[in-house]
């Protein structure tokens, strides 16, 4: 390939990178854990249903104890909108225990960014995808899966165990790094208008 043809192909490469960035772009970057997601914020974006990731979104990885703050958060929102848990985790004992404590329906082994289990939860809500928020701490699983279905995607900070302090999240940090290289904007509390992603596979 000549030097000139390489230069000519740069716009094509840039366009492909921007397309990939759009599918990873959250609609809302909360800049806080899920506990900072209020009914006011959800109402502002016409959200009428929630699908929540579990690991590091609701409870730190490997833990099964639901905090009092999380229980109060769920109780305050369940009065106004349906909530489902959809996790990639395969542990029935762990995810089932968390769901039972929160008294929420759940699906495990979702293999996000696969859309299959998300579709099941969405069907149970009988709501259009744009009125359902997919909430999670991971760009390449939660946000990508939600965007592929045209859902409203919300990126939250990982839940930290207060007894252990700040934990390392290498996979999360790597996803953020790659996404920013691709052009994803991750400024907290920023709302992005994305093109329809529901037809993307």
PDB file of C-alpha atoms in Angstrom:
ATOM      1  CA  UNK A   1       0.000   0.000   0.000  1.00  0.00           C
ATOM      2  CA  UNK A   2       1.372   3.402  -0.980  1.00  0.00           C
ATOM      3  CA  UNK A   3       1.824   6.212   1.494  1.00  0.00           C
ATOM      4  CA  UNK A   4      -0.895   8.210  -0.279  1.00  0.00           C
ATOM      5  CA  UNK A   5      -3.433   5.376  -0.138  1.00  0.00           C
ATOM      6  CA  UNK A   6      -2.672   4.918   3.565  1.00  0.00           C
ATOM      7  CA  UNK A   7      -3.499   8.568   4.165  1.00  0.00           C
ATOM      8  CA  UNK A   8      -6.681   8.237   2.097  1.00  0.00           C
ATOM      9  CA  UNK A   9      -7.822   5.325   4.288  1.00  0.00           C
ATOM     10  CA  UNK A  10      -7.491   7.284   7.537  1.00  0.00           C
ATOM     11  CA  UNK A  11     -11.042   8.744   7.373  1.00  0.00           C
ATOM     12  CA  UNK A  12     -12.425   5.222   6.928  1.00  0.00           C
ATOM     13  CA  UNK A  13     -10.458   3.969   9.928  1.00  0.00           C
ATOM     14  CA  UNK A  14     -11.601   6.950  11.989  1.00  0.00           C
ATOM     15  CA  UNK A  15     -15.241   6.336  11.013  1.00  0.00           C
ATOM     16  CA  UNK A  16     -14.993   2.690  12.102  1.00  0.00           C
ATOM     17  CA  UNK A  17     -13.493   3.707  15.437  1.00  0.00           C
ATOM     18  CA  UNK A  18     -16.261   6.246  16.027  1.00  0.00           C
ATOM     19  CA  UNK A  19     -18.910   3.617  15.239  1.00  0.00           C
ATOM     20  CA  UNK A  20     -17.400   1.314  17.847  1.00  0.00           C
ATOM     21  CA  UNK A  21     -17.276   4.172  20.333  1.00  0.00           C
ATOM     22  CA  UNK A  22     -21.002   4.859  19.913  1.00  0.00           C
ATOM     23  CA  UNK A  23     -21.981   1.302  20.838  1.00  0.00           C
ATOM     24  CA  UNK A  24     -19.907   1.617  24.039  1.00  0.00           C
ATOM     25  CA  UNK A  25     -21.125   5.099  24.960  1.00  0.00           C
ATOM     26  CA  UNK A  26     -23.348   5.144  28.068  1.00  0.00           C
ATOM     27  CA  UNK A  27     -26.348   7.440  27.942  1.00  0.00           C
ATOM     28  CA  UNK A  28     -25.548   8.570  31.469  1.00  0.00           C
ATOM     29  CA  UNK A  29     -22.338   8.404  33.496  1.00  0.00           C
ATOM     30  CA  UNK A  30     -23.440   8.734  37.086  1.00  0.00           C
ATOM     31  CA  UNK A  31     -20.076   9.424  38.718  1.00  0.00           C
ATOM     32  CA  UNK A  32     -21.300   7.589  41.825  1.00  0.00           C
ATOM     33  CA  UNK A  33     -22.332   4.112  42.907  1.00  0.00           C
ATOM     34  CA  UNK A  34     -25.833   2.937  42.124  1.00  0.00           C
ATOM     35  CA  UNK A  35     -26.985   4.443  45.423  1.00  0.00           C
ATOM     36  CA  UNK A  36     -26.684   7.854  43.783  1.00  0.00           C
ATOM     37  CA  UNK A  37     -29.246   6.948  41.130  1.00  0.00           C
ATOM     38  CA  UNK A  38     -32.419   8.693  42.244  1.00  0.00           C
ATOM     39  CA  UNK A  39     -36.025   8.552  41.141  1.00  0.00           C
ATOM     40  CA  UNK A  40     -35.647  12.167  40.036  1.00  0.00           C
ATOM     41  CA  UNK A  41     -32.842  11.241  37.627  1.00  0.00           C
ATOM     42  CA  UNK A  42     -34.818   8.298  36.266  1.00  0.00           C
ATOM     43  CA  UNK A  43     -37.942  10.406  35.818  1.00  0.00           C
ATOM     44  CA  UNK A  44     -35.929  13.076  34.032  1.00  0.00           C
ATOM     45  CA  UNK A  45     -35.035  10.507  31.376  1.00  0.00           C
ATOM     46  CA  UNK A  46     -38.514   8.903  31.248  1.00  0.00           C
ATOM     47  CA  UNK A  47     -37.233   5.624  32.681  1.00  0.00           C
ATOM     48  CA  UNK A  48     -40.024   3.281  33.776  1.00  0.00           C
ATOM     49  CA  UNK A  49     -38.092   0.063  34.386  1.00  0.00           C
ATOM     50  CA  UNK A  50     -34.660  -1.008  35.634  1.00  0.00           C
ATOM     51  CA  UNK A  51     -32.400  -3.925  34.799  1.00  0.00           C
ATOM     52  CA  UNK A  52     -29.472  -4.087  37.194  1.00  0.00           C
ATOM     53  CA  UNK A  53     -26.153  -5.855  37.052  1.00  0.00           C
ATOM     54  CA  UNK A  54     -25.178  -7.495  40.359  1.00  0.00           C
ATOM     55  CA  UNK A  55     -21.422  -8.029  40.823  1.00  0.00           C
ATOM     56  CA  UNK A  56     -19.707  -4.769  41.809  1.00  0.00           C
ATOM     57  CA  UNK A  57     -22.856  -2.860  40.835  1.00  0.00           C
ATOM     58  CA  UNK A  58     -25.019  -3.851  43.808  1.00  0.00           C
ATOM     59  CA  UNK A  59     -22.543  -5.690  46.014  1.00  0.00           C
ATOM     60  CA  UNK A  60     -18.765  -6.162  45.871  1.00  0.00           C
ATOM     61  CA  UNK A  61     -17.629  -9.274  44.020  1.00  0.00           C
ATOM     62  CA  UNK A  62     -17.746 -12.492  46.084  1.00  0.00           C
ATOM     63  CA  UNK A  63     -20.016 -10.966  48.726  1.00  0.00           C
ATOM     64  CA  UNK A  64     -23.603 -11.980  49.390  1.00  0.00           C
ATOM     65  CA  UNK A  65     -24.510  -9.489  52.098  1.00  0.00           C
ATOM     66  CA  UNK A  66     -26.865  -6.734  51.020  1.00  0.00           C
ATOM     67  CA  UNK A  67     -26.163  -3.429  52.736  1.00  0.00           C
ATOM     68  CA  UNK A  68     -28.898  -1.537  54.542  1.00  0.00           C
ATOM     69  CA  UNK A  69     -28.321   1.385  52.176  1.00  0.00           C
ATOM     70  CA  UNK A  70     -28.886  -0.820  49.143  1.00  0.00           C
ATOM     71  CA  UNK A  71     -32.012  -2.334  50.666  1.00  0.00           C
ATOM     72  CA  UNK A  72     -33.432   1.126  51.309  1.00  0.00           C
ATOM     73  CA  UNK A  73     -32.522   2.218  47.778  1.00  0.00           C
ATOM     74  CA  UNK A  74     -34.342  -0.740  46.231  1.00  0.00           C
ATOM     75  CA  UNK A  75     -37.345  -0.311  48.523  1.00  0.00           C
ATOM     76  CA  UNK A  76     -37.648   3.361  47.583  1.00  0.00           C
ATOM     77  CA  UNK A  77     -37.691   2.625  43.841  1.00  0.00           C
ATOM     78  CA  UNK A  78     -39.736  -0.574  43.683  1.00  0.00           C
ATOM     79  CA  UNK A  79     -42.819   1.466  44.562  1.00  0.00           C
ATOM     80  CA  UNK A  80     -42.578   3.264  41.230  1.00  0.00           C
ATOM     81  CA  UNK A  81     -41.050   0.918  38.664  1.00  0.00           C
ATOM     82  CA  UNK A  82     -40.234  -2.759  38.039  1.00  0.00           C
ATOM     83  CA  UNK A  83     -36.688  -3.910  38.793  1.00  0.00           C
ATOM     84  CA  UNK A  84     -34.917  -7.024  37.518  1.00  0.00           C
ATOM     85  CA  UNK A  85     -31.441  -8.363  38.252  1.00  0.00           C
ATOM     86  CA  UNK A  86     -29.527  -9.774  35.277  1.00  0.00           C
ATOM     87  CA  UNK A  87     -26.086 -11.151  36.073  1.00  0.00           C
ATOM     88  CA  UNK A  88     -23.326 -12.916  34.167  1.00  0.00           C
ATOM     89  CA  UNK A  89     -22.559 -14.827  37.354  1.00  0.00           C
ATOM     90  CA  UNK A  90     -23.439 -18.529  37.280  1.00  0.00           C
ATOM     91  CA  UNK A  91     -23.787 -19.006  41.036  1.00  0.00           C
ATOM     92  CA  UNK A  92     -27.409 -19.730  41.881  1.00  0.00           C
ATOM     93  CA  UNK A  93     -26.553 -19.687  45.585  1.00  0.00           C
ATOM     94  CA  UNK A  94     -24.954 -16.253  45.498  1.00  0.00           C
ATOM     95  CA  UNK A  95     -27.141 -14.381  42.999  1.00  0.00           C
ATOM     96  CA  UNK A  96     -30.259 -16.108  44.282  1.00  0.00           C
ATOM     97  CA  UNK A  97     -29.449 -15.084  47.856  1.00  0.00           C
ATOM     98  CA  UNK A  98     -28.923 -11.458  46.850  1.00  0.00           C
ATOM     99  CA  UNK A  99     -32.145 -11.433  44.837  1.00  0.00           C
ATOM    100  CA  UNK A 100     -34.067 -13.050  47.696  1.00  0.00           C
ATOM    101  CA  UNK A 101     -32.758 -10.487  50.171  1.00  0.00           C
ATOM    102  CA  UNK A 102     -33.833  -7.680  47.869  1.00  0.00           C
ATOM    103  CA  UNK A 103     -37.041  -9.499  46.881  1.00  0.00           C
ATOM    104  CA  UNK A 104     -36.350  -9.003  43.188  1.00  0.00           C
ATOM    105  CA  UNK A 105     -36.718 -11.311  40.171  1.00  0.00           C
ATOM    106  CA  UNK A 106     -33.422 -12.339  38.611  1.00  0.00           C
ATOM    107  CA  UNK A 107     -31.681 -14.068  35.730  1.00  0.00           C
ATOM    108  CA  UNK A 108     -28.146 -15.421  35.937  1.00  0.00           C
ATOM    109  CA  UNK A 109     -25.636 -16.671  33.369  1.00  0.00           C
ATOM    110  CA  UNK A 110     -26.562 -13.792  31.073  1.00  0.00           C
ATOM    111  CA  UNK A 111     -23.234 -13.771  29.202  1.00  0.00           C
ATOM    112  CA  UNK A 112     -23.567 -10.037  28.556  1.00  0.00           C
ATOM    113  CA  UNK A 113     -23.061  -8.451  26.057  1.00  0.00           C
ATOM    114  CA  UNK A 114     -25.424 -11.172  24.838  1.00  0.00           C
ATOM    115  CA  UNK A 115     -28.960  -9.796  24.663  1.00  0.00           C
ATOM    116  CA  UNK A 116     -30.948 -12.981  25.321  1.00  0.00           C
ATOM    117  CA  UNK A 117     -31.466 -12.682  29.086  1.00  0.00           C
ATOM    118  CA  UNK A 118     -31.991  -8.937  28.840  1.00  0.00           C
ATOM    119  CA  UNK A 119     -34.786  -9.571  26.367  1.00  0.00           C
ATOM    120  CA  UNK A 120     -36.419 -11.922  28.880  1.00  0.00           C
ATOM    121  CA  UNK A 121     -36.396  -9.260  31.585  1.00  0.00           C
ATOM    122  CA  UNK A 122     -37.624  -6.615  29.150  1.00  0.00           C
ATOM    123  CA  UNK A 123     -40.488  -8.838  28.026  1.00  0.00           C
ATOM    124  CA  UNK A 124     -41.574  -9.279  31.641  1.00  0.00           C
ATOM    125  CA  UNK A 125     -41.809  -5.499  32.000  1.00  0.00           C
ATOM    126  CA  UNK A 126     -43.791  -4.949  28.785  1.00  0.00           C
ATOM    127  CA  UNK A 127     -42.012  -1.645  28.220  1.00  0.00           C
ATOM    128  CA  UNK A 128     -40.228  -0.260  25.144  1.00  0.00           C
ATOM    129  CA  UNK A 129     -36.419  -0.511  25.425  1.00  0.00           C
ATOM    130  CA  UNK A 130     -35.877   3.242  25.573  1.00  0.00           C
ATOM    131  CA  UNK A 131     -37.926   3.348  28.791  1.00  0.00           C
ATOM    132  CA  UNK A 132     -35.800   0.670  30.467  1.00  0.00           C
ATOM    133  CA  UNK A 133     -32.407   1.494  31.948  1.00  0.00           C
ATOM    134  CA  UNK A 134     -29.592  -1.039  31.947  1.00  0.00           C
ATOM    135  CA  UNK A 135     -27.460  -0.118  34.956  1.00  0.00           C
ATOM    136  CA  UNK A 136     -24.001  -1.528  35.570  1.00  0.00           C
ATOM    137  CA  UNK A 137     -20.348  -0.826  36.241  1.00  0.00           C
ATOM    138  CA  UNK A 138     -18.914  -2.431  33.083  1.00  0.00           C
ATOM    139  CA  UNK A 139     -18.692  -0.909  29.616  1.00  0.00           C
ATOM    140  CA  UNK A 140     -18.015  -4.081  27.625  1.00  0.00           C
ATOM    141  CA  UNK A 141     -20.823  -6.089  29.233  1.00  0.00           C
ATOM    142  CA  UNK A 142     -23.598  -3.970  30.770  1.00  0.00           C
ATOM    143  CA  UNK A 143     -23.395  -0.860  28.592  1.00  0.00           C
ATOM    144  CA  UNK A 144     -22.651  -2.738  25.381  1.00  0.00           C
ATOM    145  CA  UNK A 145     -25.523  -5.183  25.925  1.00  0.00           C
ATOM    146  CA  UNK A 146     -27.977  -2.410  26.739  1.00  0.00           C
ATOM    147  CA  UNK A 147     -26.929  -0.298  23.773  1.00  0.00           C
ATOM    148  CA  UNK A 148     -27.345  -3.246  21.427  1.00  0.00           C
ATOM    149  CA  UNK A 149     -31.010  -3.342  22.445  1.00  0.00           C
ATOM    150  CA  UNK A 150     -31.605   0.403  22.328  1.00  0.00           C
ATOM    151  CA  UNK A 151     -31.982   0.652  26.098  1.00  0.00           C
ATOM    152  CA  UNK A 152     -31.028   3.685  28.170  1.00  0.00           C
ATOM    153  CA  UNK A 153     -27.630   2.753  29.594  1.00  0.00           C
ATOM    154  CA  UNK A 154     -26.247   4.046  32.884  1.00  0.00           C
ATOM    155  CA  UNK A 155     -22.647   3.523  33.975  1.00  0.00           C
ATOM    156  CA  UNK A 156     -22.063   3.564  37.734  1.00  0.00           C
ATOM    157  CA  UNK A 157     -18.968   3.279  39.874  1.00  0.00           C
ATOM    158  CA  UNK A 158     -18.199  -0.166  41.329  1.00  0.00           C
ATOM    159  CA  UNK A 159     -19.541  -0.855  44.803  1.00  0.00           C
ATOM    160  CA  UNK A 160     -16.718  -0.909  47.361  1.00  0.00           C
ATOM    161  CA  UNK A 161     -16.629  -2.811  50.624  1.00  0.00           C
ATOM    162  CA  UNK A 162     -16.217  -0.084  53.293  1.00  0.00           C
ATOM    163  CA  UNK A 163     -14.183  -2.479  55.454  1.00  0.00           C
ATOM    164  CA  UNK A 164     -11.550  -3.097  52.791  1.00  0.00           C
ATOM    165  CA  UNK A 165     -11.514   0.406  51.337  1.00  0.00           C
ATOM    166  CA  UNK A 166     -10.664   1.108  47.726  1.00  0.00           C
ATOM    167  CA  UNK A 167     -10.264  -2.089  45.753  1.00  0.00           C
ATOM    168  CA  UNK A 168      -8.491  -2.613  42.435  1.00  0.00           C
ATOM    169  CA  UNK A 169     -10.679  -3.159  39.368  1.00  0.00           C
ATOM    170  CA  UNK A 170      -8.202  -4.079  36.601  1.00  0.00           C
ATOM    171  CA  UNK A 171     -10.799  -5.302  34.083  1.00  0.00           C
ATOM    172  CA  UNK A 172     -13.004  -2.277  34.685  1.00  0.00           C
ATOM    173  CA  UNK A 173     -10.031   0.079  34.362  1.00  0.00           C
ATOM    174  CA  UNK A 174      -8.843  -1.663  31.183  1.00  0.00           C
ATOM    175  CA  UNK A 175     -12.290  -1.294  29.603  1.00  0.00           C
ATOM    176  CA  UNK A 176     -12.333   2.401  30.476  1.00  0.00           C
ATOM    177  CA  UNK A 177      -8.871   2.860  28.964  1.00  0.00           C
ATOM    178  CA  UNK A 178      -9.767   1.090  25.702  1.00  0.00           C
ATOM    179  CA  UNK A 179     -13.096   2.919  25.457  1.00  0.00           C
ATOM    180  CA  UNK A 180     -11.455   6.299  25.852  1.00  0.00           C
ATOM    181  CA  UNK A 181      -8.972   5.422  23.102  1.00  0.00           C
ATOM    182  CA  UNK A 182     -11.968   4.647  20.879  1.00  0.00           C
ATOM    183  CA  UNK A 183     -13.457   8.044  21.687  1.00  0.00           C
ATOM    184  CA  UNK A 184     -15.996   7.224  24.393  1.00  0.00           C
ATOM    185  CA  UNK A 185     -16.635  10.214  26.656  1.00  0.00           C
ATOM    186  CA  UNK A 186     -16.841   9.276  30.321  1.00  0.00           C
ATOM    187  CA  UNK A 187     -17.492  12.589  32.028  1.00  0.00           C
ATOM    188  CA  UNK A 188     -19.783  12.092  35.063  1.00  0.00           C
ATOM    189  CA  UNK A 189     -23.405  13.244  34.883  1.00  0.00           C
ATOM    190  CA  UNK A 190     -23.225  13.742  31.139  1.00  0.00           C
ATOM    191  CA  UNK A 191     -26.181  12.746  29.005  1.00  0.00           C
ATOM    192  CA  UNK A 192     -25.459  11.588  25.475  1.00  0.00           C
ATOM    193  CA  UNK A 193     -27.879  11.279  22.565  1.00  0.00           C
ATOM    194  CA  UNK A 194     -26.872   8.226  20.563  1.00  0.00           C
ATOM    195  CA  UNK A 195     -28.223   6.908  17.268  1.00  0.00           C
ATOM    196  CA  UNK A 196     -30.530   3.904  17.404  1.00  0.00           C
ATOM    197  CA  UNK A 197     -28.453   0.832  18.307  1.00  0.00           C
ATOM    198  CA  UNK A 198     -31.281  -1.698  18.497  1.00  0.00           C
ATOM    199  CA  UNK A 199     -30.558  -3.128  15.061  1.00  0.00           C
ATOM    200  CA  UNK A 200     -26.890  -3.799  15.784  1.00  0.00           C
ATOM    201  CA  UNK A 201     -25.829  -7.379  16.444  1.00  0.00           C
TER     202      UNK A 201
END
